[in-house]
């Protein structure tokens, strides 16, 4: 029994001993896998050797996995590249005395400018020993910078002395340089509407930058570009420009150093993509519709300033108008505003506007922005009020005219009337050198043809220019003063065409007669201008041996006159009578002419109209009222210093 127990015990001891011996044998080391070495290596756990270039401070190597691939990211290793990634590396575990991890790979980047070869080993203690070989890729002048011509849209960031301001959406424009014809590698770079420290810079435009090419990458690299920054900075600067363009994507960096202010360093960074945008800020159409309009602009071709014309008697309700505007492709309204009496108010497109409140200087402004917001255009809409003829005129309201008296002060003219003073002023311009303007014996100048006489009287006089006419043929020897409703525009080739007679006549019938309150004093001597009056109303002078154009006509006494003529028109503004056809034109429908002989006091006289064509309500008419100090002034003859004085004229129906 004891023997059996001993044998069993021994067996157990042997078994235990066997088991104990088996557990003490070491297991073979397992090879590492790539996941074991992923991470960042720098400082004490990185031993790095770089050839072909100088790494930056504090280099770092990161082993990572992305998109199913093992990659190496090099930070502060490849010159001019903060980060460089080798996108596909090989990994292996190698057993020496112990297992180590080996990583290797090569990446060529035209953008970075290098081919980078990497080989490294991570040992059992987690230290990476690596070598990086850098081979720089040379750049060559780009073959044709026109291929890069585009608008690039993206984010622009400005920093001053290292302090960055919020980014803004902006466009950068790349175009051919001004010397492109001789060097196709030259580009022009433009940044519009740049803001620096809340100062709006109109634009920065750098011309003739050299662009090179490295594989598929275009490179902009210009150091010390001398540039005068526009207002409000208005300072000289040196600009370093670096950038790349890859697949229609641009990245730019501008370092701006002010020459006269070294304390301020300005940086501009931009990254954007090429876009195709409409740069024309355009109104395709602009229209106003109202029965009050007598002349309109072309709604399909709006210009910078668009004016429609209404008559002064237009109904107020017909001047409540909602203009219609159509924008060009991609365009928007920045604003629509009215400016009435200098007060600006913003309105919406399609709002009704009360044009009855508009004066000559008032307007509606349509501020249009193109799809590219750096391009804008302002369209102005104005209304012109064409006065209609009145039934009665008094001469008690005088205003400053556009011409000047001989002493340089504004000429007073009766409100609503035009005069021949502008022509007399023209004669006076030549006086100093040619002595044309008439003077009194004491050498003082005679008065202008049309002047205010008292508070309610218009004085119209005849001028006699006696010298130098042989050299300036557009100035006749006898110039009768003219006072009329209409407008005066000097025509040097045909002085009679300077007078544009008439205002719209908006009535239901012609007047039967008119009354005029006037007085007349003829000049003592009567002169005619020698020459021939041509069929077109122009005058061909004939000079006397002494070079003058005039001759005395003994026994002739001057008369004043007033002509009231109603005539048909198709356009109230474009159609008019002038000094060549006032009494003879085929469009005349009714006419009344009254001449005035010498008188010493004011008297009211009447004249009945001769109707040549029956009144037709479907037609447009204008009426001309023309006072002349010499009844034959249109033939350049009359009395020296003849004077006509007028208080009023009234139409009778």
XYZ file of C-alpha atoms in Angstrom:
653
model
C 0.000 0.000 0.000
C 2.788 2.333 0.932
C 4.620 1.387 -2.230
C 1.594 2.223 -4.305
C 1.216 5.564 -2.625
C 4.891 6.347 -3.150
C 4.656 5.480 -6.796
C 1.612 7.694 -7.223
C 3.261 10.518 -5.400
C 6.347 10.252 -7.521
C 4.249 10.289 -10.606
C 2.559 13.497 -9.514
C 5.877 15.096 -8.678
C 7.298 14.164 -12.066
C 4.207 15.531 -13.790
C 4.401 18.747 -11.816
C 8.069 19.031 -12.563
C 7.458 18.507 -16.267
C 4.743 21.138 -16.317
C 6.958 23.567 -14.464
C 9.794 23.138 -16.924
C 7.472 23.733 -19.926
C 6.079 27.135 -18.623
C 9.580 28.541 -18.027
C 10.505 28.410 -21.776
C 10.186 32.052 -23.372
C 7.667 32.622 -26.232
C 9.175 33.789 -29.579
C 8.755 37.647 -30.192
C 5.818 38.724 -32.348
C 6.602 41.032 -35.402
C 5.084 44.524 -35.070
C 2.396 45.753 -37.412
C 2.068 49.259 -38.899
C -0.599 50.269 -36.357
C 2.061 49.845 -33.668
C 4.182 52.686 -35.055
C 1.584 55.236 -36.175
C 2.025 58.604 -34.509
C 4.223 61.657 -34.246
C 8.003 61.652 -34.027
C 9.998 64.719 -33.055
C 12.678 65.974 -30.678
C 14.175 63.077 -28.633
C 12.332 60.269 -30.462
C 13.443 61.438 -33.931
C 16.840 61.182 -35.535
C 16.533 62.875 -38.925
C 19.052 63.375 -41.698
C 18.098 65.631 -44.668
C 20.099 65.924 -47.863
C 19.450 68.345 -50.759
C 18.032 71.081 -48.558
C 17.912 72.558 -45.085
C 14.980 71.659 -42.849
C 13.266 74.227 -40.675
C 13.242 74.449 -36.902
C 11.589 71.659 -34.906
C 10.998 69.160 -37.709
C 8.338 66.525 -37.211
C 7.487 63.232 -38.920
C 3.977 61.818 -38.614
C 3.121 58.263 -39.648
C -0.585 57.994 -40.385
C -3.163 56.053 -42.288
C -5.764 57.638 -44.558
C -7.878 56.397 -47.436
C -6.599 52.863 -46.754
C -2.988 53.896 -47.268
C -0.037 54.448 -44.982
C 1.371 57.947 -45.351
C 4.218 60.065 -44.048
C 3.663 63.751 -43.308
C 6.786 65.867 -43.024
C 6.430 69.126 -41.125
C 9.122 71.802 -41.340
C 11.306 69.467 -43.382
C 10.863 70.395 -47.063
C 11.949 74.034 -47.747
C 9.092 76.505 -48.398
C 6.541 73.835 -47.478
C 5.143 73.767 -43.975
C 3.785 70.275 -44.583
C 4.684 67.703 -47.224
C 2.923 64.341 -47.476
C 4.224 61.138 -49.072
C 0.934 59.566 -49.945
C 1.835 55.878 -50.288
C 4.676 54.286 -48.308
C 5.699 50.676 -47.811
C 5.926 49.107 -44.392
C 7.803 46.031 -43.216
C 8.850 44.460 -39.913
C 12.471 43.257 -39.887
C 14.052 41.068 -37.206
C 17.591 41.914 -36.271
C 18.395 41.445 -32.611
C 14.790 42.490 -32.183
C 12.036 43.383 -34.558
C 12.134 46.953 -36.067
C 9.672 48.745 -38.380
C 10.897 49.996 -41.730
C 9.016 52.664 -43.705
C 9.967 54.036 -47.114
C 8.382 55.970 -49.942
C 8.848 58.628 -52.625
C 6.613 61.545 -53.620
C 7.062 64.060 -56.420
C 5.116 67.321 -56.117
C 5.214 70.072 -58.725
C 3.366 72.243 -56.235
C 5.963 71.752 -53.497
C 8.792 71.862 -55.999
C 10.580 68.699 -54.884
C 10.886 64.974 -55.269
C 11.131 63.651 -51.698
C 12.551 60.220 -50.862
C 11.968 58.928 -47.326
C 13.435 55.927 -45.511
C 13.095 55.320 -41.793
C 13.246 52.745 -39.033
C 11.296 52.675 -35.778
C 13.118 50.612 -33.147
C 11.718 48.688 -30.203
C 12.053 51.769 -27.989
C 9.839 53.817 -30.347
C 12.546 56.041 -31.837
C 12.429 56.914 -35.538
C 15.704 57.120 -37.390
C 15.082 58.499 -40.890
C 16.742 59.987 -43.933
C 15.064 62.419 -46.356
C 16.562 63.101 -49.767
C 15.307 66.282 -51.509
C 15.609 66.776 -55.240
C 14.417 70.219 -56.405
C 12.282 70.350 -59.547
C 13.432 73.233 -61.780
C 10.920 75.790 -63.148
C 10.922 77.273 -66.655
C 9.206 80.353 -68.129
C 5.565 79.614 -68.864
C 4.863 79.207 -72.543
C 1.816 81.482 -72.671
C 0.399 83.258 -69.614
C -2.843 83.861 -71.554
C -3.861 80.310 -70.604
C -4.114 81.517 -66.987
C -6.244 84.552 -67.812
C -9.228 84.458 -65.487
C -11.165 85.880 -62.578
C -10.435 83.996 -59.368
C -13.072 84.057 -56.627
C -12.251 83.178 -53.034
C -11.322 84.393 -49.578
C -8.956 87.297 -49.037
C -7.370 87.989 -45.662
C -5.440 91.132 -44.737
C -3.065 91.331 -41.798
C -1.204 94.331 -40.455
C 1.892 93.695 -38.371
C 0.773 90.097 -37.954
C -2.769 90.944 -36.816
C -5.262 89.345 -39.172
C -8.590 90.957 -39.967
C -11.735 88.959 -40.821
C -11.608 87.402 -44.270
C -13.800 88.665 -47.072
C -15.059 87.275 -50.344
C -13.083 88.874 -53.118
C -11.982 88.524 -56.729
C -8.445 88.555 -58.063
C -7.883 89.137 -61.769
C -5.047 87.670 -63.809
C -4.478 89.089 -67.245
C -1.737 89.499 -69.786
C 0.971 91.991 -68.870
C 1.389 95.199 -70.823
C 4.614 93.822 -72.362
C 2.958 90.523 -73.230
C 3.612 90.916 -76.942
C 7.367 90.721 -76.346
C 7.264 88.279 -73.419
C 4.383 85.837 -73.101
C 5.430 84.941 -69.558
C 4.357 88.333 -68.192
C 1.096 88.688 -66.270
C -0.923 91.518 -64.729
C -2.396 90.886 -61.273
C -5.276 93.060 -60.036
C -7.047 93.170 -56.684
C -10.020 95.553 -56.623
C -11.612 97.283 -53.633
C -8.980 96.259 -51.116
C -9.562 97.430 -47.520
C -6.625 98.055 -45.191
C -7.330 99.354 -41.662
C -10.819 100.481 -42.754
C -9.262 102.405 -45.637
C -10.760 101.609 -49.028
C -7.980 101.199 -51.600
C -9.326 101.525 -55.118
C -7.185 98.681 -56.379
C -3.715 97.184 -56.479
C -2.503 96.398 -59.970
C 0.866 94.763 -60.461
C 1.917 94.654 -64.068
C 4.469 92.478 -65.866
C 4.969 89.856 -63.170
C 7.044 86.923 -64.430
C 5.147 83.616 -64.335
C 7.036 80.340 -64.580
C 5.912 76.727 -64.875
C 6.852 73.579 -62.973
C 5.045 70.633 -64.446
C 1.328 71.344 -64.034
C 1.907 74.253 -61.630
C 2.201 77.924 -62.601
C 4.396 79.976 -60.267
C 4.276 83.691 -59.501
C 7.372 84.875 -57.701
C 8.372 88.526 -57.680
C 10.428 90.142 -54.932
C 10.715 93.896 -54.320
C 8.073 95.029 -56.831
C 8.099 98.856 -56.581
C 4.562 100.197 -56.411
C 2.785 103.445 -55.529
C -0.202 102.568 -53.362
C -3.245 104.636 -54.387
C -5.227 106.965 -52.123
C -5.920 107.133 -49.282
C -2.528 105.604 -48.392
C -0.728 107.305 -51.299
C 2.615 105.809 -50.275
C 5.480 104.080 -52.006
C 5.788 100.370 -51.269
C 7.857 97.322 -52.080
C 5.766 94.208 -52.634
C 6.853 90.574 -52.560
C 4.422 88.437 -54.558
C 4.389 84.638 -54.396
C 1.707 82.303 -55.601
C 0.734 79.165 -57.416
C -2.000 78.225 -59.858
C -3.050 74.598 -60.117
C -6.147 73.334 -61.917
C -7.761 76.813 -61.982
C -7.069 77.314 -58.272
C -4.828 80.164 -57.184
C -3.036 80.747 -53.887
C -1.382 84.126 -53.377
C 0.673 85.878 -50.762
C 1.581 89.585 -50.894
C 3.959 91.150 -48.405
C 3.718 94.933 -48.587
C 6.474 97.019 -47.013
C 5.887 100.775 -46.907
C 9.033 102.584 -47.965
C 8.491 105.579 -45.671
C 6.970 103.695 -42.739
C 8.937 100.629 -41.733
C 6.718 100.191 -38.673
C 3.840 98.911 -40.797
C 4.012 95.545 -42.522
C 0.939 94.563 -44.530
C 0.193 91.037 -45.640
C -2.463 89.914 -48.104
C -3.398 86.274 -48.532
C -5.821 84.898 -51.082
C -7.044 81.486 -52.158
C -9.648 81.122 -54.868
C -10.927 79.270 -57.903
C -11.368 80.502 -61.464
C -14.940 81.542 -62.229
C -16.776 82.805 -65.261
C -18.905 85.768 -64.219
C -20.686 88.534 -66.057
C -18.750 91.766 -65.518
C -21.248 94.071 -67.236
C -23.514 95.883 -64.792
C -26.375 96.411 -67.168
C -29.991 97.406 -67.326
C -31.377 95.445 -70.236
C -34.375 97.761 -70.313
C -35.841 100.715 -68.454
C -39.272 102.041 -69.304
C -41.691 104.686 -68.104
C -45.233 104.765 -69.401
C -47.685 107.635 -69.068
C -50.058 109.577 -71.323
C -48.232 112.702 -70.102
C -45.007 111.777 -71.887
C -44.396 113.713 -75.100
C -40.845 112.485 -75.680
C -39.276 109.303 -74.339
C -35.920 107.554 -74.435
C -35.475 104.115 -76.007
C -36.519 101.663 -73.259
C -34.515 98.855 -74.877
C -31.288 100.883 -74.793
C -31.077 102.742 -71.495
C -27.982 104.915 -71.146
C -26.228 106.402 -68.140
C -28.733 109.268 -68.083
C -32.266 108.766 -69.377
C -34.705 111.650 -69.674
C -38.358 111.643 -70.608
C -40.252 114.856 -71.337
C -43.673 115.957 -70.164
C -45.544 119.184 -70.746
C -45.855 121.647 -67.886
C -49.645 121.276 -67.905
C -49.530 117.474 -67.417
C -52.068 116.095 -64.958
C -50.673 115.207 -61.539
C -52.180 111.711 -61.655
C -50.395 111.037 -64.946
C -47.066 111.704 -63.247
C -47.491 108.922 -60.666
C -45.344 106.411 -62.551
C -43.807 103.043 -61.644
C -40.764 102.588 -63.914
C -40.043 99.038 -65.053
C -36.476 97.756 -65.118
C -34.977 94.511 -66.427
C -31.506 93.500 -65.280
C -28.748 91.861 -67.297
C -27.584 88.310 -66.648
C -26.511 87.799 -63.042
C -26.989 91.474 -62.171
C -28.654 92.796 -59.034
C -29.664 96.165 -57.665
C -27.372 97.508 -54.983
C -30.026 100.154 -54.406
C -32.648 102.303 -56.102
C -32.965 105.813 -54.762
C -34.698 109.066 -55.481
C -33.005 112.419 -55.045
C -35.490 115.272 -54.776
C -34.295 118.657 -53.654
C -31.039 117.116 -52.472
C -32.857 114.634 -50.193
C -32.140 110.975 -50.937
C -34.634 108.175 -50.218
C -34.274 104.482 -51.052
C -37.156 102.786 -52.845
C -37.947 99.351 -54.246
C -38.038 98.325 -57.881
C -41.582 98.795 -59.166
C -42.555 101.456 -56.621
C -44.614 104.355 -57.922
C -42.722 107.644 -58.083
C -44.333 111.085 -57.989
C -42.527 112.818 -60.847
C -44.670 115.930 -60.363
C -42.295 116.773 -57.485
C -39.183 116.520 -59.662
C -37.237 119.610 -60.621
C -34.543 119.985 -63.249
C -31.817 118.555 -60.988
C -33.868 115.739 -59.392
C -33.494 112.110 -60.427
C -33.947 108.405 -59.752
C -30.700 106.412 -59.500
C -30.553 102.692 -60.330
C -27.306 101.316 -58.886
C -26.617 98.031 -60.661
C -24.098 95.403 -59.571
C -22.785 92.842 -62.054
C -22.450 89.151 -61.242
C -18.878 90.094 -60.412
C -19.629 92.682 -57.699
C -16.497 94.690 -58.468
C -18.277 96.028 -61.554
C -21.084 98.505 -61.020
C -22.941 101.102 -63.038
C -25.278 103.904 -62.114
C -28.278 104.648 -64.312
C -30.051 107.980 -63.875
C -33.697 108.632 -64.718
C -34.832 112.252 -65.024
C -37.910 114.110 -66.174
C -37.759 117.258 -68.282
C -40.691 119.622 -68.134
C -41.373 121.431 -71.371
C -43.292 124.644 -70.684
C -46.420 125.252 -72.698
C -47.263 128.653 -74.057
C -49.383 130.920 -71.865
C -52.333 133.017 -72.964
C -50.861 136.143 -71.396
C -47.331 137.332 -70.615
C -46.347 140.157 -68.283
C -42.762 141.279 -67.912
C -42.616 141.621 -64.137
C -40.671 138.426 -63.319
C -36.965 138.587 -64.179
C -34.317 135.937 -63.459
C -30.578 135.466 -64.034
C -29.932 134.196 -67.542
C -27.043 132.055 -68.799
C -25.265 134.986 -70.498
C -23.339 137.780 -68.784
C -23.596 141.547 -68.905
C -20.571 143.393 -70.216
C -19.486 143.983 -66.601
C -19.490 140.211 -65.954
C -22.710 140.028 -63.928
C -25.533 137.659 -64.957
C -27.968 139.067 -67.473
C -31.498 139.439 -66.160
C -34.048 137.987 -68.567
C -37.837 137.771 -68.350
C -38.798 134.374 -66.975
C -39.877 131.987 -69.730
C -38.343 134.051 -72.537
C -35.191 133.771 -74.634
C -33.131 136.646 -76.023
C -30.403 137.428 -78.535
C -28.075 138.617 -75.750
C -25.923 135.525 -76.237
C -25.093 136.633 -79.779
C -24.255 140.144 -78.589
C -21.932 138.670 -75.977
C -20.182 136.787 -78.753
C -19.577 140.057 -80.609
C -18.153 141.563 -77.440
C -15.572 138.744 -77.184
C -13.889 140.127 -80.303
C -14.043 143.770 -79.276
C -10.620 144.199 -77.711
C -8.777 143.101 -80.836
C -11.196 144.216 -83.577
C -13.411 146.916 -82.129
C -16.642 145.281 -83.236
C -18.917 146.004 -80.304
C -20.709 149.365 -80.608
C -19.674 152.160 -78.252
C -20.786 155.676 -77.381
C -18.564 158.645 -78.342
C -16.970 158.503 -74.893
C -15.824 154.935 -75.559
C -18.259 153.208 -73.211
C -20.115 150.154 -74.485
C -23.690 150.407 -75.589
C -26.199 148.201 -73.710
C -27.035 144.634 -74.650
C -30.047 144.156 -76.931
C -32.538 142.945 -74.300
C -32.625 144.496 -70.823
C -35.022 145.068 -67.959
C -36.452 148.573 -67.964
C -38.047 149.406 -64.656
C -39.898 146.641 -62.860
C -42.267 145.452 -65.579
C -40.891 146.506 -68.961
C -38.706 144.642 -71.431
C -36.441 146.825 -73.551
C -35.343 145.413 -76.951
C -32.678 147.338 -78.886
C -30.756 147.217 -82.176
C -26.944 147.172 -82.255
C -24.855 148.647 -85.053
C -21.381 147.057 -85.363
C -19.293 149.402 -87.497
C -15.763 148.007 -87.577
C -13.817 144.929 -88.556
C -16.672 142.980 -90.088
C -14.650 142.076 -93.166
C -12.646 139.659 -91.040
C -15.514 137.947 -89.194
C -18.326 137.245 -91.624
C -20.757 135.650 -89.175
C -21.287 139.021 -87.429
C -23.560 141.288 -89.521
C -23.305 145.078 -89.423
C -26.868 145.449 -88.128
C -28.003 143.145 -85.298
C -31.612 143.599 -84.236
C -32.478 142.668 -80.661
C -34.873 139.720 -80.386
C -37.108 138.671 -77.475
C -39.039 135.444 -77.986
C -40.423 132.264 -76.457
C -38.167 129.361 -77.389
C -34.409 128.936 -77.085
C -31.222 130.539 -78.410
C -28.286 128.429 -79.667
C -25.503 130.287 -81.456
C -24.993 129.127 -85.054
C -21.908 130.853 -86.483
C -22.529 129.566 -90.003
C -26.042 131.013 -90.179
C -26.899 133.500 -87.439
C -30.630 133.459 -88.236
C -30.740 129.787 -87.269
C -29.545 130.636 -83.762
C -33.108 131.512 -82.791
C -35.366 128.502 -82.217
C -38.849 129.917 -81.939
C -41.832 128.403 -80.176
C -43.335 126.499 -77.251
C -46.040 123.815 -77.261
C -49.486 125.241 -77.937
C -51.977 122.991 -76.132
C -55.453 124.379 -76.771
C -58.744 123.393 -78.347
C -58.767 126.265 -80.884
C -56.597 128.959 -82.379
C -56.742 132.444 -80.845
C -58.644 135.051 -82.823
C -56.320 137.969 -82.061
C -53.723 139.294 -79.675
C -53.268 142.534 -77.699
C -49.831 144.028 -77.072
C -48.971 146.956 -74.791
C -45.827 148.626 -76.117
C -43.866 151.732 -77.124
C -41.216 152.326 -79.794
C -38.347 154.746 -80.463
C -36.620 154.236 -83.848
C -32.955 155.025 -84.375
C -32.093 158.267 -86.156
C -30.076 156.634 -88.955
C -31.136 153.548 -90.896
C -28.521 151.118 -92.166
C -28.500 148.005 -94.289
C -25.863 145.277 -94.275
C -24.499 144.917 -97.791
C -24.775 141.456 -99.238
C -27.161 138.798 -100.425
C -29.652 136.829 -98.349
C -29.527 133.256 -99.629
C -32.381 130.792 -99.991
C -31.375 128.974 -96.793
C -31.495 132.254 -94.860
C -27.726 132.605 -94.645
C -26.086 135.895 -95.625
C -23.229 136.458 -98.064
C -21.581 139.814 -97.266
C -20.341 142.350 -99.801
C -17.612 144.579 -98.475
C -17.136 148.238 -99.223
C -13.708 149.567 -100.133
C -13.122 150.614 -96.524
C -13.827 147.035 -95.354
C -17.219 147.750 -93.798
C -20.437 145.939 -94.587
C -23.026 148.609 -93.949
C -24.452 151.488 -95.965
C -26.732 154.313 -94.868
C -30.234 154.288 -96.358
C -31.493 157.879 -96.238
C -35.209 158.490 -95.745
C -35.894 155.095 -94.159
C -37.354 154.954 -90.637
C -37.124 151.837 -88.527
C -40.123 150.020 -87.033
C -40.471 147.515 -84.238
C -42.467 144.330 -84.686
C -44.091 141.369 -83.017
C -44.946 138.174 -84.870
C -47.182 135.481 -83.382
C -47.045 132.275 -85.427
C -48.771 128.926 -84.754
C -47.340 125.957 -86.675
C -47.646 122.179 -86.894
C -44.995 119.867 -85.412
C -44.460 116.140 -85.047
C -42.066 116.542 -82.104
C -42.388 119.319 -79.533
C -38.631 119.435 -78.900
C -37.062 118.603 -82.242
C -39.291 120.785 -84.442
C -39.089 124.586 -84.445
C -39.051 127.642 -86.685
C -36.085 130.015 -86.793
C -35.114 133.384 -88.227
C -34.963 131.959 -91.754
C -38.550 130.697 -91.979
C -40.625 132.291 -89.203
C -43.117 133.857 -91.604
C -42.781 131.593 -94.644
C -42.709 127.934 -93.511
C -45.298 125.562 -95.008
C -46.165 124.245 -91.522
C -47.674 127.584 -90.462
C -51.357 127.242 -89.515
C -52.080 130.742 -88.194
C -50.090 133.975 -88.201
C -50.422 137.573 -87.006
C -47.683 140.202 -87.514
C -47.895 143.744 -86.127
C -45.385 146.534 -86.719
C -44.853 149.519 -84.406
C -43.944 153.038 -85.499
C -42.481 155.777 -83.340
C -44.433 156.545 -80.157
C -43.796 158.504 -76.990
C -46.024 156.519 -74.637
C -47.308 153.002 -74.087
C -50.400 151.934 -75.984
C -52.313 148.697 -76.432
C -52.757 147.546 -80.021
C -54.455 144.459 -81.487
C -53.949 142.214 -84.456
C -56.217 139.505 -85.911
C -54.803 136.095 -86.888
C -54.771 134.929 -90.483
C -55.721 131.226 -90.413
C -53.943 129.273 -93.142
C -55.009 125.783 -91.990
C -58.039 124.828 -89.947
C -57.430 123.716 -86.367
C -57.048 119.919 -86.112
C -57.265 118.411 -82.605
C -55.314 115.335 -83.741
C -52.224 117.432 -84.537
C -49.501 118.958 -82.395
C -48.852 122.694 -82.537
C -46.269 125.142 -81.273
C -46.629 128.905 -80.989
C -43.886 131.468 -81.534
C -44.069 135.011 -80.127
C -41.186 137.102 -81.439
C -40.440 140.766 -80.657
C -37.820 142.546 -82.759
C -36.425 146.065 -82.393
C -36.117 146.269 -86.195
C -38.902 144.867 -88.337
C -36.436 143.945 -91.088
C -33.815 142.601 -88.704
C -33.937 139.216 -90.436
C -32.457 141.005 -93.493
C -29.762 142.594 -91.267
C -31.040 146.125 -91.574
C -32.483 148.640 -89.129
C -32.014 151.870 -87.229
C -28.996 152.477 -85.062
C -30.062 152.291 -81.394
C -33.738 151.581 -82.177
C -35.589 150.587 -78.988
C -38.815 148.646 -78.465
C -40.429 148.630 -74.989
C -42.992 145.945 -74.096
C -45.234 145.577 -71.030
C -47.512 142.678 -72.003
C -49.010 140.520 -74.714
C -52.281 138.588 -74.506
C -53.989 136.016 -76.759
C -57.740 136.448 -77.310
C -60.083 133.526 -78.107
